[in-house]
Amino acid sequence: MSGEIALLINPTAGRGRGARAAQPAARALREAGFAVRSVVGEDAPDALRRARAAVAGGTGALIAVGGDGVVSLALRAVAGTDTPLGIVAAGTGNDIARACGLPVREPRAGATAAAAALKAGDALAIDLGRVGEGPEADWFGGVLASGFDSRVNDRGNRMRWPRGRLRYDVAMLAELASFRPIPFGLRLDDGPWREIDATLVAVGNGPDYGGGMRVCAGARLDDGLFSITVVGECSRTTLVRVFPRVYRGTHLGHPAVTVHHAAKVELRAPGVTGYADGERIGPLPLTAVCVPGAARVLGARPAAPAGA
């Protein structure tokens, strides 16, 4: 094991929490006896290139400091390699860290836990979702969103005001006012195509997105399968009434919601963009494949899924 650790930092995560978290995280890792090298890209592609270079160069671990965006980049860098990933969760959502049972918004605790796990060889193999092939493939640890939720993301990303999470609340209200069910094509494990009118289809490698919304509450990180939540055709009134239940995962019991399990999911729908771990993947059609044991996460202790 190399004594050097690469610290992948997103200085803008969580309105600057990423930059503030980097110092105590680096200090804790150095106190544990590791040499620390910071990796900061000029933008996301540059950060990914630098992270991949660190992995190829034999770093002992890649530690992502920030939110789900930087963790997503780190997953792409370590996917399919033996390099373990540490997560110092300092973003807004922190859904991947939460799914792994790791400290959230406690940078020193997160880094200390990663250092202890690295010394002990305590790294849990988790599944990842993959969209595409080869070096340009997109990998995700949490949820691939498509439908109403991804349209809210689209609108929120176009808005200049308000700032922060309130922007997405406003975007949700705007999308709700004009929302109509979307004609989806859904194919599971090379089976027959299903044509459905749906509000959204969420492909969960992990259970959460959006900072604790348990849209795929039954998803496990280590079972080799996606948990696919389909919210069928429903009225705006029903959507507003059911939406708060997503934070507890109890929406899965609503008659408009169905859950499927598969290792491969193909999606098509007009005018719909896919987002994975909160990052834009691209327009449908998309194919997502669950890759068992694609990454090793330091100190991960996933909680049992809802209903287990």
PDB file of N, CA and C in Angstrom, residues 72-129:
ATOM      1  N   SER A  72     -19.004  11.421  -7.371  1.00  0.00           N
ATOM      2  CA  SER A  72     -19.288  10.815  -8.677  1.00  0.00           C
ATOM      3  C   SER A  72     -18.044  10.812  -9.564  1.00  0.00           C
ATOM      4  N   LEU A  73     -17.295  11.922  -9.575  1.00  0.00           N
ATOM      5  CA  LEU A  73     -16.039  11.970 -10.325  1.00  0.00           C
ATOM      6  C   LEU A  73     -15.049  10.932  -9.795  1.00  0.00           C
ATOM      7  N   ALA A  74     -14.968  10.835  -8.480  1.00  0.00           N
ATOM      8  CA  ALA A  74     -14.033   9.884  -7.876  1.00  0.00           C
ATOM      9  C   ALA A  74     -14.412   8.449  -8.223  1.00  0.00           C
ATOM     10  N   LEU A  75     -15.700   8.149  -8.236  1.00  0.00           N
ATOM     11  CA  LEU A  75     -16.146   6.806  -8.603  1.00  0.00           C
ATOM     12  C   LEU A  75     -15.736   6.464 -10.035  1.00  0.00           C
ATOM     13  N   ARG A  76     -15.842   7.444 -10.917  1.00  0.00           N
ATOM     14  CA  ARG A  76     -15.430   7.218 -12.305  1.00  0.00           C
ATOM     15  C   ARG A  76     -13.930   6.956 -12.387  1.00  0.00           C
ATOM     16  N   ALA A  77     -13.161   7.577 -11.495  1.00  0.00           N
ATOM     17  CA  ALA A  77     -11.706   7.391 -11.522  1.00  0.00           C
ATOM     18  C   ALA A  77     -11.288   6.029 -10.977  1.00  0.00           C
ATOM     19  N   VAL A  78     -11.997   5.511  -9.973  1.00  0.00           N
ATOM     20  CA  VAL A  78     -11.580   4.256  -9.342  1.00  0.00           C
ATOM     21  C   VAL A  78     -12.337   3.046  -9.863  1.00  0.00           C
ATOM     22  N   ALA A  79     -13.416   3.249 -10.626  1.00  0.00           N
ATOM     23  CA  ALA A  79     -14.248   2.128 -11.076  1.00  0.00           C
ATOM     24  C   ALA A  79     -13.413   1.086 -11.820  1.00  0.00           C
ATOM     25  N   GLY A  80     -13.558  -0.157 -11.397  1.00  0.00           N
ATOM     26  CA  GLY A  80     -12.850  -1.245 -12.046  1.00  0.00           C
ATOM     27  C   GLY A  80     -11.395  -1.379 -11.669  1.00  0.00           C
ATOM     28  N   THR A  81     -10.924  -0.586 -10.704  1.00  0.00           N
ATOM     29  CA  THR A  81      -9.534  -0.669 -10.234  1.00  0.00           C
ATOM     30  C   THR A  81      -9.514  -1.196  -8.803  1.00  0.00           C
ATOM     31  N   ASP A  82      -8.295  -1.416  -8.283  1.00  0.00           N
ATOM     32  CA  ASP A  82      -8.150  -1.851  -6.890  1.00  0.00           C
ATOM     33  C   ASP A  82      -7.962  -0.673  -5.943  1.00  0.00           C
ATOM     34  N   THR A  83      -7.954   0.547  -6.447  1.00  0.00           N
ATOM     35  CA  THR A  83      -7.728   1.711  -5.595  1.00  0.00           C
ATOM     36  C   THR A  83      -8.958   1.991  -4.747  1.00  0.00           C
ATOM     37  N   PRO A  84      -8.823   1.996  -3.427  1.00  0.00           N
ATOM     38  CA  PRO A  84      -9.988   2.253  -2.576  1.00  0.00           C
ATOM     39  C   PRO A  84     -10.368   3.731  -2.591  1.00  0.00           C
ATOM     40  N   LEU A  85     -11.660   3.962  -2.383  1.00  0.00           N
ATOM     41  CA  LEU A  85     -12.212   5.309  -2.342  1.00  0.00           C
ATOM     42  C   LEU A  85     -12.599   5.661  -0.918  1.00  0.00           C
ATOM     43  N   GLY A  86     -12.139   6.829  -0.465  1.00  0.00           N
ATOM     44  CA  GLY A  86     -12.611   7.378   0.788  1.00  0.00           C
ATOM     45  C   GLY A  86     -13.529   8.551   0.502  1.00  0.00           C
ATOM     46  N   ILE A  87     -14.497   8.768   1.367  1.00  0.00           N
ATOM     47  CA  ILE A  87     -15.456   9.855   1.172  1.00  0.00           C
ATOM     48  C   ILE A  87     -15.480  10.741   2.407  1.00  0.00           C
ATOM     49  N   VAL A  88     -15.142  12.018   2.199  1.00  0.00           N
ATOM     50  CA  VAL A  88     -15.309  13.036   3.239  1.00  0.00           C
ATOM     51  C   VAL A  88     -16.453  13.915   2.769  1.00  0.00           C
ATOM     52  N   ALA A  89     -17.635  13.635   3.283  1.00  0.00           N
ATOM     53  CA  ALA A  89     -18.868  14.234   2.768  1.00  0.00           C
ATOM     54  C   ALA A  89     -19.033  15.657   3.282  1.00  0.00           C
ATOM     55  N   ALA A  90     -18.976  16.622   2.364  1.00  0.00           N
ATOM     56  CA  ALA A  90     -19.051  18.031   2.765  1.00  0.00           C
ATOM     57  C   ALA A  90     -19.904  18.829   1.787  1.00  0.00           C
ATOM     58  N   GLY A  91     -20.841  18.168   1.128  1.00  0.00           N
ATOM     59  CA  GLY A  91     -21.678  18.850   0.152  1.00  0.00           C
ATOM     60  C   GLY A  91     -23.048  19.173   0.697  1.00  0.00           C
ATOM     61  N   THR A  92     -23.982  19.349  -0.217  1.00  0.00           N
ATOM     62  CA  THR A  92     -25.361  19.654   0.165  1.00  0.00           C
ATOM     63  C   THR A  92     -26.177  18.393   0.365  1.00  0.00           C
ATOM     64  N   GLY A  93     -26.054  17.431  -0.577  1.00  0.00           N
ATOM     65  CA  GLY A  93     -26.869  16.222  -0.501  1.00  0.00           C
ATOM     66  C   GLY A  93     -26.202  15.093   0.251  1.00  0.00           C
ATOM     67  N   ASN A  94     -24.981  14.729  -0.131  1.00  0.00           N
ATOM     68  CA  ASN A  94     -24.197  13.677   0.527  1.00  0.00           C
ATOM     69  C   ASN A  94     -24.918  12.323   0.541  1.00  0.00           C
ATOM     70  N   ASP A  95     -25.655  12.038  -0.518  1.00  0.00           N
ATOM     71  CA  ASP A  95     -26.462  10.820  -0.538  1.00  0.00           C
ATOM     72  C   ASP A  95     -25.611   9.555  -0.596  1.00  0.00           C
ATOM     73  N   ILE A  96     -24.496   9.593  -1.319  1.00  0.00           N
ATOM     74  CA  ILE A  96     -23.676   8.384  -1.440  1.00  0.00           C
ATOM     75  C   ILE A  96     -23.000   8.059  -0.111  1.00  0.00           C
ATOM     76  N   ALA A  97     -22.480   9.085   0.563  1.00  0.00           N
ATOM     77  CA  ALA A  97     -21.878   8.860   1.877  1.00  0.00           C
ATOM     78  C   ALA A  97     -22.908   8.316   2.853  1.00  0.00           C
ATOM     79  N   ARG A  98     -24.111   8.863   2.807  1.00  0.00           N
ATOM     80  CA  ARG A  98     -25.180   8.410   3.709  1.00  0.00           C
ATOM     81  C   ARG A  98     -25.515   6.946   3.434  1.00  0.00           C
ATOM     82  N   ALA A  99     -25.591   6.574   2.151  1.00  0.00           N
ATOM     83  CA  ALA A  99     -25.901   5.188   1.802  1.00  0.00           C
ATOM     84  C   ALA A  99     -24.807   4.233   2.271  1.00  0.00           C
ATOM     85  N   CYS A 100     -23.566   4.741   2.337  1.00  0.00           N
ATOM     86  CA  CYS A 100     -22.433   3.916   2.786  1.00  0.00           C
ATOM     87  C   CYS A 100     -22.259   3.933   4.301  1.00  0.00           C
ATOM     88  N   GLY A 101     -23.117   4.645   5.013  1.00  0.00           N
ATOM     89  CA  GLY A 101     -23.017   4.702   6.465  1.00  0.00           C
ATOM     90  C   GLY A 101     -21.821   5.480   6.969  1.00  0.00           C
ATOM     91  N   LEU A 102     -21.374   6.487   6.202  1.00  0.00           N
ATOM     92  CA  LEU A 102     -20.194   7.264   6.552  1.00  0.00           C
ATOM     93  C   LEU A 102     -20.578   8.611   7.162  1.00  0.00           C
ATOM     94  N   PRO A 103     -19.670   9.243   7.914  1.00  0.00           N
ATOM     95  CA  PRO A 103     -19.980  10.546   8.514  1.00  0.00           C
ATOM     96  C   PRO A 103     -20.332  11.585   7.457  1.00  0.00           C
ATOM     97  N   VAL A 104     -21.271  12.459   7.800  1.00  0.00           N
ATOM     98  CA  VAL A 104     -21.734  13.511   6.896  1.00  0.00           C
ATOM     99  C   VAL A 104     -21.479  14.873   7.539  1.00  0.00           C
ATOM    100  N   ARG A 105     -20.816  15.761   6.784  1.00  0.00           N
ATOM    101  CA  ARG A 105     -20.490  17.126   7.234  1.00  0.00           C
ATOM    102  C   ARG A 105     -19.680  17.135   8.520  1.00  0.00           C
ATOM    103  N   GLU A 106     -18.850  16.122   8.680  1.00  0.00           N
ATOM    104  CA  GLU A 106     -17.886  16.051   9.786  1.00  0.00           C
ATOM    105  C   GLU A 106     -16.546  15.680   9.161  1.00  0.00           C
ATOM    106  N   PRO A 107     -15.861  16.668   8.558  1.00  0.00           N
ATOM    107  CA  PRO A 107     -14.685  16.339   7.743  1.00  0.00           C
ATOM    108  C   PRO A 107     -13.577  15.627   8.496  1.00  0.00           C
ATOM    109  N   ARG A 108     -13.310  16.045   9.717  1.00  0.00           N
ATOM    110  CA  ARG A 108     -12.247  15.369  10.452  1.00  0.00           C
ATOM    111  C   ARG A 108     -12.650  13.929  10.766  1.00  0.00           C
ATOM    112  N   ALA A 109     -13.889  13.740  11.185  1.00  0.00           N
ATOM    113  CA  ALA A 109     -14.359  12.380  11.481  1.00  0.00           C
ATOM    114  C   ALA A 109     -14.341  11.518  10.230  1.00  0.00           C
ATOM    115  N   GLY A 110     -14.755  12.092   9.095  1.00  0.00           N
ATOM    116  CA  GLY A 110     -14.754  11.338   7.853  1.00  0.00           C
ATOM    117  C   GLY A 110     -13.357  10.928   7.429  1.00  0.00           C
ATOM    118  N   ALA A 111     -12.405  11.845   7.537  1.00  0.00           N
ATOM    119  CA  ALA A 111     -11.030  11.539   7.153  1.00  0.00           C
ATOM    120  C   ALA A 111     -10.379  10.559   8.123  1.00  0.00           C
ATOM    121  N   THR A 112     -10.650  10.716   9.412  1.00  0.00           N
ATOM    122  CA  THR A 112     -10.105   9.797  10.413  1.00  0.00           C
ATOM    123  C   THR A 112     -10.618   8.383  10.172  1.00  0.00           C
ATOM    124  N   ALA A 113     -11.910   8.269   9.844  1.00  0.00           N
ATOM    125  CA  ALA A 113     -12.494   6.960   9.561  1.00  0.00           C
ATOM    126  C   ALA A 113     -11.867   6.356   8.318  1.00  0.00           C
ATOM    127  N   ALA A 114     -11.635   7.170   7.288  1.00  0.00           N
ATOM    128  CA  ALA A 114     -11.016   6.669   6.059  1.00  0.00           C
ATOM    129  C   ALA A 114      -9.596   6.180   6.327  1.00  0.00           C
ATOM    130  N   ALA A 115      -8.836   6.945   7.133  1.00  0.00           N
ATOM    131  CA  ALA A 115      -7.456   6.552   7.447  1.00  0.00           C
ATOM    132  C   ALA A 115      -7.423   5.243   8.223  1.00  0.00           C
ATOM    133  N   ALA A 116      -8.305   5.112   9.209  1.00  0.00           N
ATOM    134  CA  ALA A 116      -8.338   3.881  10.005  1.00  0.00           C
ATOM    135  C   ALA A 116      -8.718   2.684   9.134  1.00  0.00           C
ATOM    136  N   ALA A 117      -9.686   2.887   8.248  1.00  0.00           N
ATOM    137  CA  ALA A 117     -10.111   1.799   7.365  1.00  0.00           C
ATOM    138  C   ALA A 117      -8.995   1.410   6.404  1.00  0.00           C
ATOM    139  N   LEU A 118      -8.247   2.390   5.905  1.00  0.00           N
ATOM    140  CA  LEU A 118      -7.157   2.105   4.978  1.00  0.00           C
ATOM    141  C   LEU A 118      -6.061   1.297   5.675  1.00  0.00           C
ATOM    142  N   LYS A 119      -5.740   1.665   6.895  1.00  0.00           N
ATOM    143  CA  LYS A 119      -4.725   0.917   7.645  1.00  0.00           C
ATOM    144  C   LYS A 119      -5.174  -0.507   7.931  1.00  0.00           C
ATOM    145  N   ALA A 120      -6.487  -0.674   8.173  1.00  0.00           N
ATOM    146  CA  ALA A 120      -7.015  -1.994   8.516  1.00  0.00           C
ATOM    147  C   ALA A 120      -7.381  -2.828   7.294  1.00  0.00           C
ATOM    148  N   GLY A 121      -7.273  -2.243   6.105  1.00  0.00           N
ATOM    149  CA  GLY A 121      -7.700  -2.949   4.905  1.00  0.00           C
ATOM    150  C   GLY A 121      -9.198  -3.140   4.850  1.00  0.00           C
ATOM    151  N   ASP A 122      -9.923  -2.204   5.456  1.00  0.00           N
ATOM    152  CA  ASP A 122     -11.385  -2.292   5.563  1.00  0.00           C
ATOM    153  C   ASP A 122     -12.026  -1.489   4.432  1.00  0.00           C
ATOM    154  N   ALA A 123     -12.234  -2.149   3.315  1.00  0.00           N
ATOM    155  CA  ALA A 123     -12.865  -1.505   2.166  1.00  0.00           C
ATOM    156  C   ALA A 123     -13.939  -2.432   1.614  1.00  0.00           C
ATOM    157  N   LEU A 124     -15.174  -1.958   1.587  1.00  0.00           N
ATOM    158  CA  LEU A 124     -16.297  -2.764   1.127  1.00  0.00           C
ATOM    159  C   LEU A 124     -16.477  -2.612  -0.378  1.00  0.00           C
ATOM    160  N   ALA A 125     -16.573  -3.744  -1.076  1.00  0.00           N
ATOM    161  CA  ALA A 125     -16.863  -3.709  -2.505  1.00  0.00           C
ATOM    162  C   ALA A 125     -18.333  -3.377  -2.711  1.00  0.00           C
ATOM    163  N   ILE A 126     -18.606  -2.336  -3.480  1.00  0.00           N
ATOM    164  CA  ILE A 126     -19.981  -1.956  -3.778  1.00  0.00           C
ATOM    165  C   ILE A 126     -20.207  -2.001  -5.291  1.00  0.00           C
ATOM    166  N   ASP A 127     -21.476  -2.168  -5.650  1.00  0.00           N
ATOM    167  CA  ASP A 127     -21.856  -2.115  -7.058  1.00  0.00           C
ATOM    168  C   ASP A 127     -21.883  -0.666  -7.530  1.00  0.00           C
ATOM    169  N   LEU A 128     -21.731  -0.489  -8.830  1.00  0.00           N
ATOM    170  CA  LEU A 128     -21.926   0.809  -9.460  1.00  0.00           C
ATOM    171  C   LEU A 128     -22.807   0.631 -10.686  1.00  0.00           C
ATOM    172  N   GLY A 129     -23.544   1.677 -11.015  1.00  0.00           N
ATOM    173  CA  GLY A 129     -24.250   1.711 -12.280  1.00  0.00           C
ATOM    174  C   GLY A 129     -23.362   2.312 -13.344  1.00  0.00           C
TER     175      GLY A 129
END
